[in-house]
Amino acid sequence: MYIKIEGLSRTYVLNNGHKSVALEKVDLEIQQGEFICLLGPSGCGKSTLLNMIAGFEKPSTGSVNIKGELVDKPSVDRITIFQNYGLLPWRTVVKNVELGLEAKIPDKRKRREIAEEYIRLVGLSDYKKHHPAQLSGGMQQRVALARALAVDPEILLMDEPLGALDAMTRMNMQEEIERLWLEKQKTIIFVTHDIEEAVFLADRIVMMTPGPGRIKSIIDVPLARKRDRTSPDFLKIRDQVFAGFELKGVDHTEYYL
Amino acid sequence: MRMGIFRKTAVVVVSLSLLIGVWELVVLTGRFAPSLLPSPAKVAAGIGDLISDGSLISHLGVSLARFATGYFSASVIGMLLGLLFGCYKRIWAFIDPIVQVLRPVSPIAWFPFIVLWFGIGDVPAIVIIFIAAFYPVLLSTVSGVRKVDAIYLKVADNFDVRQPKRLFKIILPAAFPFIANGLHMALGSAWVFLVAGEMVGAQSGLGYLIIDARNSLRSDLVLAGIILIGVSGLLLDRLIRLLENGIEKQWGVSLGGGT
Ligand SMILES: Nc1ncnc2c1ncn2[C@@H]1O[C@H](COP(=O)(O)OP(=O)(O)OP(=O)(O)O)[C@@H](O)[C@H]1O
Ligand SMILES: [Mg+2]
């Protein structure tokens, strides 16, 4: 198995001495090239799980193995994209994208070439000399994507990357991420609490519940791409997820946890 | 926007005219001898003299050169040490008490030693400026490094940015909005002590200009010197403010420690 998560738990000791179980005994296997969405309400341990796959945090028990190797620290093979993008405000777009290349590629011109190629890939060539603060949220997220892809990682870990965007920009970015995933064949683990977003993007949706954080169930999304958000099959799976969280009964067009 | 600038200028002009008006009135009462309180006109003439005989430019130039040397070396060394101490808390625990004791000491108090160690000439004034600027830069850098948003460190880890590159590529710029506050404060205090330093140990510069005028009993030139020091200090402050604004705009952050 490509990514193998076994008996993964994470307990935090709070200031008052009490323990809080953020994640309890999670088992999950992920294949290379899969698009996985971690879906669940606030506090169910999505970020905790993602941080341990990234190697930012250590498990209390259990382990994450990738290609048979234990994850115990961050690596350029797995790049995390954060909700607030994590761009460096003092660097221009192109210098931001070059960040991860600086250790890998000593030749400045080569570096610039690669960075510009990825900036073109996300459609921001006209903005490469701008600073992040001069860009919209969607554009900043594109920069973060370009920066992540530029180091050619095998895995992209995204923690609510579109959470701060408005609905229209968000849908555009979902399509953009799908396009990049199809083109670059990365494995993506994508955290969201938007059901429709998960159904649109995921090969499999990992549904999680809080108190303590657990995997409730895993739903396959066998729909062809590019998916039509209004097709009956799409809506059927969305309802299935909806029912899985025992939220059924209310009829809204937008489902939000 | 333009209206705002216009109005601001008007306020400044009115405020300064008022000051000069009151000053003139006090002089006109005749209760103070001209040597105790020279009139605005005489001081203006004094400034004119200083400009026309070229002494202003030469003194100002000397002062600015000393200032720049002291201020920039204090900034660089303060930031380097601040980065080091900010990253290694255990070292800082030992250094902090020493700094707390030394910081309240006026740089002028060091003067006897400074003269013994560095002789006379430019160096004593530069050392005094250095001391005045050093502590604000050091302390703001140490605390700025601690306030660096954890996300930048995560990004550095993720993209494998290691020490010492991490220090200069990530931590220093991320802490810079906080450090800017210290740099600005240091600029003000260094300017104050530049004049003090030149008054006790120099044969040139704006501080010396005042001492020299006093020795030749020219109170109009003393006041002229004071005004010129004030104006130059103000201009320096505006200059750094301009730089800060440029950075704030580009980075989309507010400098000054987010206070
Ligand atoms: N550093 C920490 N110290 C203490 N408790 C923590 C810490 N990080 C997370 N937790 C707790 O662990 C649980 C899971 O947190 P986590 O951030 O993984 O949830 P999440 O699913 O990402 O939520 P959200 O959707 O709000 O981001 C929460 O109850 C949280 O309070
Ligand atoms: Mg989270």
XYZ file of C-alpha atoms and ligand atoms in Angstrom:
548
model
C 0.000 0.000 0.000
C 1.198 3.510 -0.843
C 0.119 5.250 2.342
C -0.652 3.056 5.318
C -2.054 4.567 8.505
C -2.360 2.150 11.395
C -3.881 2.596 14.833
C -3.131 6.300 14.706
C -4.065 8.242 17.848
C -3.180 11.697 19.075
C -3.819 12.916 22.599
C -3.219 16.483 23.695
C -2.544 17.311 27.334
C -4.313 20.545 28.092
C -3.065 23.274 30.408
C -5.399 22.146 33.204
C -3.881 18.656 33.109
C -6.850 17.070 31.343
C -6.333 15.046 28.223
C -8.120 15.646 24.988
C -8.239 12.885 22.401
C -8.011 14.606 19.031
C -7.781 11.396 17.056
C -8.440 7.814 18.123
C -7.285 4.603 16.448
C -7.500 5.668 12.853
C -6.742 3.082 10.170
C -6.611 4.191 6.557
C -4.968 3.034 3.377
C -4.472 5.263 0.374
C -3.320 4.330 -3.116
C -0.898 6.293 -5.219
C -2.686 8.899 -7.320
C -5.877 8.839 -5.275
C -7.830 11.971 -4.437
C -8.963 11.591 -0.829
C -11.218 14.042 0.969
C -11.303 14.140 4.758
C -14.756 15.399 5.607
C -16.265 16.149 8.964
C -17.401 18.805 11.406
C -15.055 21.111 13.288
C -12.925 19.383 15.894
C -13.086 15.856 14.423
C -9.324 15.733 13.991
C -8.959 16.399 10.253
C -6.058 18.811 10.701
C -4.499 16.581 13.333
C -4.558 13.625 10.935
C -3.186 15.702 8.076
C -0.403 17.148 10.254
C 0.723 13.671 11.203
C 0.764 12.522 7.588
C 2.799 15.654 6.813
C 5.185 14.865 9.653
C 4.584 18.165 11.468
C 3.270 16.281 14.502
C 4.096 12.981 16.118
C 1.434 10.375 16.827
C 0.735 9.358 20.427
C 0.303 5.780 19.227
C 0.213 4.126 15.844
C 2.082 5.092 12.715
C 1.980 6.559 9.234
C 3.986 4.743 6.601
C 4.525 5.960 3.077
C 5.985 3.485 0.608
C 6.988 1.393 3.587
C 8.851 4.217 5.289
C 7.836 5.613 8.645
C 6.876 9.289 8.566
C 8.628 11.108 11.396
C 9.422 14.516 9.929
C 8.273 16.818 7.142
C 9.589 16.240 3.639
C 9.517 17.996 0.275
C 7.864 14.835 -1.047
C 4.712 15.861 0.828
C 3.801 19.508 0.611
C 1.063 20.998 2.766
C -1.130 23.822 1.527
C -2.819 25.795 4.265
C -6.099 27.641 4.426
C -4.266 30.954 4.780
C -1.838 29.903 2.038
C 1.384 30.276 4.034
C 2.912 32.525 1.406
C 5.848 34.696 2.428
C 4.550 38.282 2.230
C 8.046 39.719 1.765
C 8.634 37.746 -1.412
C 7.152 38.302 -4.840
C 5.074 35.583 -6.456
C 8.003 34.214 -8.414
C 10.305 34.310 -5.374
C 7.667 32.487 -3.360
C 7.489 29.758 -5.954
C 11.285 29.543 -5.979
C 11.429 28.938 -2.211
C 11.385 25.164 -2.356
C 13.742 25.101 -5.323
C 16.500 27.039 -3.603
C 17.842 24.017 -1.765
C 17.415 21.689 -4.745
C 18.633 23.727 -7.686
C 21.706 25.907 -7.246
C 21.497 27.456 -10.713
C 19.527 30.705 -10.461
C 18.420 30.823 -14.091
C 17.193 27.256 -14.047
C 15.278 27.974 -10.858
C 13.611 31.006 -12.351
C 12.685 28.976 -15.428
C 10.981 26.248 -13.389
C 9.190 28.790 -11.189
C 7.863 30.634 -14.228
C 6.686 27.399 -15.788
C 4.553 26.608 -12.739
C 3.279 30.163 -12.479
C 2.140 29.799 -16.071
C 0.499 26.499 -15.149
C -1.735 28.237 -12.606
C -2.330 31.177 -14.971
C -0.540 33.923 -13.048
C 2.242 34.909 -15.443
C 1.064 38.507 -15.437
C 1.432 38.690 -11.664
C 4.816 37.103 -11.075
C 6.377 40.344 -9.835
C 3.495 41.098 -7.449
C 3.604 40.555 -3.731
C 0.994 38.213 -2.194
C -0.832 41.073 -0.476
C -1.543 42.566 -3.899
C -3.430 39.435 -5.024
C -6.937 38.145 -4.318
C -7.432 35.106 -2.095
C -7.980 32.811 -5.069
C -4.825 34.047 -6.751
C -2.845 33.578 -3.544
C -4.047 30.001 -3.363
C -2.880 29.494 -6.955
C 0.543 30.770 -5.956
C 0.591 28.306 -3.080
C -0.324 25.546 -5.548
C 2.415 26.593 -7.957
C 4.937 26.704 -5.124
C 3.921 23.231 -3.965
C 3.931 21.693 -7.455
C 7.257 23.293 -8.378
C 9.172 20.959 -6.061
C 7.420 18.026 -7.733
C 6.167 16.322 -4.562
C 4.413 12.954 -4.694
C 1.732 13.967 -2.248
C -0.207 17.192 -1.725
C -1.838 17.723 1.648
C -4.433 20.455 1.668
C -6.045 21.749 4.853
C -9.252 23.540 3.890
C -7.376 25.301 1.107
C -10.517 26.946 -0.231
C -12.134 27.725 3.101
C -11.469 31.450 2.887
C -12.821 31.940 -0.635
C -16.234 33.055 -1.849
C -18.524 30.486 -3.478
C -17.756 31.367 -7.107
C -13.983 31.528 -6.676
C -14.200 28.350 -4.694
C -15.857 26.428 -7.517
C -13.293 27.746 -9.992
C -10.490 26.644 -7.716
C -12.037 23.186 -7.292
C -11.925 22.768 -11.053
C -8.392 24.119 -11.152
C -7.235 21.659 -8.500
C -8.922 18.787 -10.326
C -7.207 19.823 -13.566
C -3.785 19.983 -11.910
C -4.367 16.637 -10.223
C -5.308 14.987 -13.528
C -2.341 16.583 -15.286
C 0.335 15.993 -12.643
C -0.942 12.679 -11.212
C -0.289 13.537 -7.591
C -1.825 11.862 -4.583
C -3.990 14.444 -2.844
C -5.397 14.418 0.669
C -7.816 17.271 0.945
C -9.518 18.460 4.126
C -12.898 20.135 3.848
C -16.178 20.501 5.627
C -18.091 21.241 2.479
C -19.989 18.119 1.350
C -20.435 19.231 -2.238
C -16.741 20.051 -2.538
C -15.866 16.562 -1.317
C -18.256 14.879 -3.758
C -16.943 17.003 -6.622
C -13.275 16.255 -5.936
C -12.824 12.946 -4.169
C -12.237 9.402 -5.356
C -13.077 8.442 -1.802
C -14.581 10.509 0.970
C -13.347 9.729 4.481
C -16.128 10.790 6.824
C -14.976 11.687 10.313
C -16.808 12.409 13.557
C -15.610 14.247 16.646
C -15.353 13.428 20.343
C -12.932 11.650 19.957
C -11.942 12.072 16.315
C -12.646 8.895 14.380
C -13.330 7.649 10.891
C -17.029 6.988 10.670
C -17.132 5.546 7.197
C -15.557 5.783 3.791
C -17.638 6.481 0.697
C -16.541 5.711 -2.853
C -17.345 8.301 -5.467
C -17.356 6.349 -8.732
C -18.378 9.317 -10.899
C -16.584 10.140 -14.133
C -14.697 13.424 -14.364
C -15.320 16.213 -14.896
C -18.312 15.927 -12.633
C -21.601 17.682 -13.121
C -22.785 19.145 -9.830
C -26.423 18.924 -10.901
C -26.506 15.373 -12.276
C -28.721 12.846 -10.467
C -25.738 10.606 -9.662
C -23.896 13.526 -8.084
C -26.909 14.422 -5.982
C -27.391 10.798 -4.963
C -23.900 10.559 -3.549
C -24.246 13.923 -1.888
C -27.417 12.666 -0.187
C -25.612 9.525 0.838
C -22.926 11.588 2.576
C -25.580 13.751 4.045
C -27.370 10.737 5.471
C -24.067 9.380 6.756
C -23.768 12.396 9.006
C -27.420 11.964 10.051
C -28.197 15.386 8.759
C -30.949 14.260 6.421
C -34.371 15.794 6.550
C -33.646 19.413 5.817
C -33.697 20.417 2.187
C -31.013 22.962 1.438
C -29.229 23.481 -1.814
C -25.962 23.985 -0.024
C -24.869 21.514 2.576
C -22.405 22.800 5.051
C -21.232 21.163 8.220
C -6.694 62.478 0.319
C -5.284 65.658 -1.136
C -7.621 67.650 1.068
C -6.223 65.757 4.058
C -2.652 66.710 3.187
C -3.667 70.323 2.614
C -5.420 70.501 5.938
C -2.508 68.874 7.737
C -0.074 71.383 6.250
C -2.353 74.225 7.293
C -2.435 72.942 10.875
C 1.359 72.684 10.957
C 1.794 76.196 9.566
C -0.688 77.683 12.048
C 0.882 75.829 14.963
C 4.418 76.975 14.116
C 3.325 80.556 13.430
C 1.638 80.590 16.800
C 4.851 79.465 18.492
C 6.902 82.103 16.697
C 4.244 84.743 17.449
C 4.287 84.025 21.183
C 8.085 83.999 21.111
C 8.137 87.399 19.351
C 5.629 88.814 21.855
C 7.737 87.665 24.796
C 10.775 89.295 23.200
C 8.791 92.505 22.587
C 7.916 92.818 26.299
C 11.604 93.648 26.717
C 11.859 91.737 29.952
C 14.663 89.509 28.644
C 17.991 90.736 27.421
C 18.665 89.788 23.759
C 21.522 87.566 24.920
C 19.095 85.550 27.062
C 16.334 85.310 24.503
C 17.190 86.309 20.925
C 14.320 87.367 18.684
C 12.986 85.125 15.899
C 14.387 87.529 13.316
C 17.864 87.311 14.814
C 17.734 83.551 14.954
C 16.513 83.444 11.359
C 19.443 85.639 10.399
C 21.717 83.286 12.358
C 20.382 80.320 10.378
C 20.954 82.330 7.215
C 24.562 82.986 8.240
C 25.174 79.323 9.025
C 23.839 78.357 5.639
C 25.636 81.012 3.628
C 29.067 80.528 5.172
C 28.773 76.782 4.560
C 29.290 75.798 8.183
C 25.817 74.308 8.443
C 26.407 71.914 5.579
C 29.791 70.819 6.894
C 28.572 70.300 10.475
C 25.414 68.572 9.343
C 27.429 66.358 7.018
C 29.792 65.329 9.813
C 26.883 64.636 12.154
C 24.997 62.585 9.583
C 28.068 60.516 8.781
C 28.603 59.727 12.470
C 24.934 59.062 12.873
C 24.795 56.693 9.931
C 27.881 54.783 11.095
C 26.628 54.382 14.656
C 23.028 53.690 13.767
C 23.661 51.153 11.031
C 26.299 49.232 12.930
C 24.003 49.125 15.976
C 21.126 47.955 13.768
C 23.100 45.188 12.099
C 24.738 43.937 15.285
C 21.505 44.351 17.261
C 19.565 42.316 14.718
C 22.207 39.582 14.435
C 22.466 39.162 18.192
C 18.688 39.475 18.499
C 18.192 36.656 15.993
C 20.651 34.486 17.882
C 19.179 35.187 21.312
C 15.624 34.967 19.999
C 16.270 31.488 18.631
C 18.213 30.197 21.616
C 16.114 30.978 24.636
C 18.552 29.351 27.014
C 21.329 31.769 26.074
C 18.942 34.703 26.300
C 18.012 33.712 29.849
C 21.597 34.532 30.817
C 21.929 37.654 28.692
C 18.576 39.197 29.560
C 19.445 40.225 33.170
C 22.653 41.901 31.965
C 20.760 43.840 29.318
C 18.121 44.852 31.843
C 20.838 46.354 34.063
C 22.770 48.095 31.293
C 19.869 49.417 29.269
C 18.691 52.154 31.672
C 22.211 53.623 31.801
C 22.447 56.752 29.690
C 25.039 56.362 26.947
C 26.588 59.606 28.201
C 27.463 57.907 31.486
C 29.890 55.737 29.546
C 31.685 58.797 28.266
C 34.707 58.701 30.589
C 35.423 55.127 29.545
C 34.679 55.797 25.923
C 37.326 58.516 25.866
C 39.812 56.249 27.626
C 39.169 53.377 25.255
C 38.580 55.136 21.974
C 40.352 58.480 22.373
C 38.822 61.566 20.836
C 37.558 62.441 17.388
C 34.664 60.795 15.586
C 34.694 57.548 17.484
C 33.275 58.631 20.865
C 30.177 60.173 19.274
C 29.693 57.074 17.116
C 29.995 54.802 20.128
C 27.418 56.849 22.011
C 25.013 56.632 19.083
C 25.699 52.928 18.881
C 24.800 52.408 22.534
C 21.660 54.506 22.211
C 20.431 52.586 19.160
C 21.581 49.124 20.134
C 19.152 48.190 22.918
C 15.873 48.990 21.174
C 16.995 47.011 18.108
C 18.232 44.070 20.154
C 15.122 43.831 22.324
C 12.641 44.242 19.489
C 14.460 41.585 17.476
C 14.479 39.090 20.334
C 10.771 39.562 20.943
C 10.024 39.714 17.194
C 11.658 36.342 16.597
C 9.405 34.834 19.249
C 6.304 36.251 17.634
C 7.013 34.789 14.198
C 3.880 33.042 12.988
C 4.271 29.264 13.295
C 3.030 28.812 9.737
C 6.252 30.303 8.329
C 8.275 27.794 10.321
C 6.076 24.978 9.032
C 6.599 26.191 5.479
C 10.355 26.329 6.104
C 10.321 22.762 7.461
C 8.202 21.552 4.594
C 10.396 23.067 1.881
C 13.549 21.985 3.665
C 14.916 25.458 4.360
C 17.656 24.746 6.898
C 19.827 26.872 9.154
C 21.462 29.280 8.594
C 19.326 30.046 5.517
C 16.219 29.640 7.592
C 17.374 32.479 9.845
C 17.846 34.984 7.032
C 15.245 33.789 4.545
C 12.381 33.105 6.920
C 12.836 34.236 10.506
C 14.395 37.664 9.959
C 11.860 38.872 7.384
C 8.956 37.317 9.294
C 10.066 39.139 12.438
C 10.773 42.352 10.556
C 7.406 44.019 11.198
C 8.217 43.799 14.906
C 11.863 44.763 14.453
C 10.835 47.866 12.478
C 9.324 49.235 15.664
C 12.698 48.965 17.418
C 14.555 50.432 14.444
C 12.264 53.437 14.513
C 12.644 53.964 18.248
C 16.406 53.540 17.939
C 16.518 56.219 15.272
C 14.932 58.766 17.614
C 17.059 57.946 20.604
C 20.254 57.798 18.517
C 19.577 61.285 17.158
C 19.062 62.635 20.675
C 22.356 61.175 21.805
C 24.250 62.195 18.715
C 23.981 65.804 19.818
C 24.822 64.947 23.402
C 27.853 62.983 22.252
C 29.094 65.807 20.078
C 28.703 68.258 22.928
C 31.117 66.446 25.180
C 33.749 65.152 22.873
C 33.790 66.493 19.371
C 35.307 69.388 17.440
C 32.647 69.353 14.733
C 29.007 68.467 14.151
C 25.674 69.962 15.182
C 26.294 69.388 18.900
C 29.676 71.080 18.646
C 28.054 73.925 16.723
C 25.922 74.692 19.768
C 28.826 74.473 22.238
C 30.922 76.675 19.962
C 28.145 79.270 19.699
C 27.745 79.306 23.455
C 31.485 79.795 23.953
C 31.380 82.815 21.669
C 28.252 84.069 23.485
C 26.036 83.863 20.389
C 22.703 82.800 21.852
C 21.054 83.380 18.467
C 23.297 80.717 16.954
C 22.607 78.374 19.869
C 18.901 78.595 19.153
C 19.543 78.327 15.429
C 21.460 75.096 16.117
C 18.651 73.737 18.259
C 16.106 74.425 15.541
C 18.271 72.804 12.887
C 18.774 69.698 15.032
C 15.038 69.447 15.562
C 14.249 69.845 11.887
C 16.876 67.317 10.768
C 15.640 64.814 13.339
C 12.109 65.302 12.106
C 13.173 64.783 8.505
C 15.004 61.579 9.416
C 11.918 60.333 11.197
C 9.770 61.116 8.149
C 12.253 59.328 5.939
C 12.066 56.104 7.903
C 8.283 56.457 8.078
C 8.247 56.644 4.289
C 10.312 53.469 4.045
C 7.981 51.755 6.492
C 4.932 52.791 4.496
C 6.462 51.334 1.347
C 7.078 48.000 3.067
C 3.657 47.984 4.704
C 1.984 48.517 1.374
C 3.985 45.843 -0.399
C 3.785 43.196 2.292
C 0.246 43.988 3.356
C 1.312 44.133 6.996
C 1.296 46.880 9.581
C 4.704 47.618 11.001
C 5.241 48.591 14.583
C 4.761 45.244 16.254
C 1.087 44.989 15.404
C 0.217 47.152 18.387
N -2.337 21.925 19.919
C -3.467 21.434 20.486
N -3.599 21.422 21.824
C -4.723 20.932 22.398
N -5.771 20.448 21.720
C -5.702 20.441 20.390
C -4.548 20.936 19.690
N -4.768 20.803 18.364
C -5.987 20.258 18.247
N -6.568 20.031 19.445
C -7.874 19.441 19.691
O -8.006 18.302 18.906
C -9.284 18.201 18.330
C -9.166 18.064 16.829
O -8.594 19.247 16.294
P -8.362 19.482 14.752
O -7.754 20.804 14.596
O -7.628 18.305 14.205
O -9.846 19.473 14.199
P -10.366 19.794 12.728
O -11.192 18.636 12.317
O -9.238 20.181 11.867
O -11.307 21.034 12.989
P -11.581 22.308 12.069
O -12.544 21.884 11.025
O -12.189 23.291 13.000
O -10.263 22.761 11.532
C -10.031 19.440 18.749
O -10.890 19.089 19.807
C -8.964 20.373 19.235
O -9.434 21.163 20.292
Mg -8.619 22.005 10.888
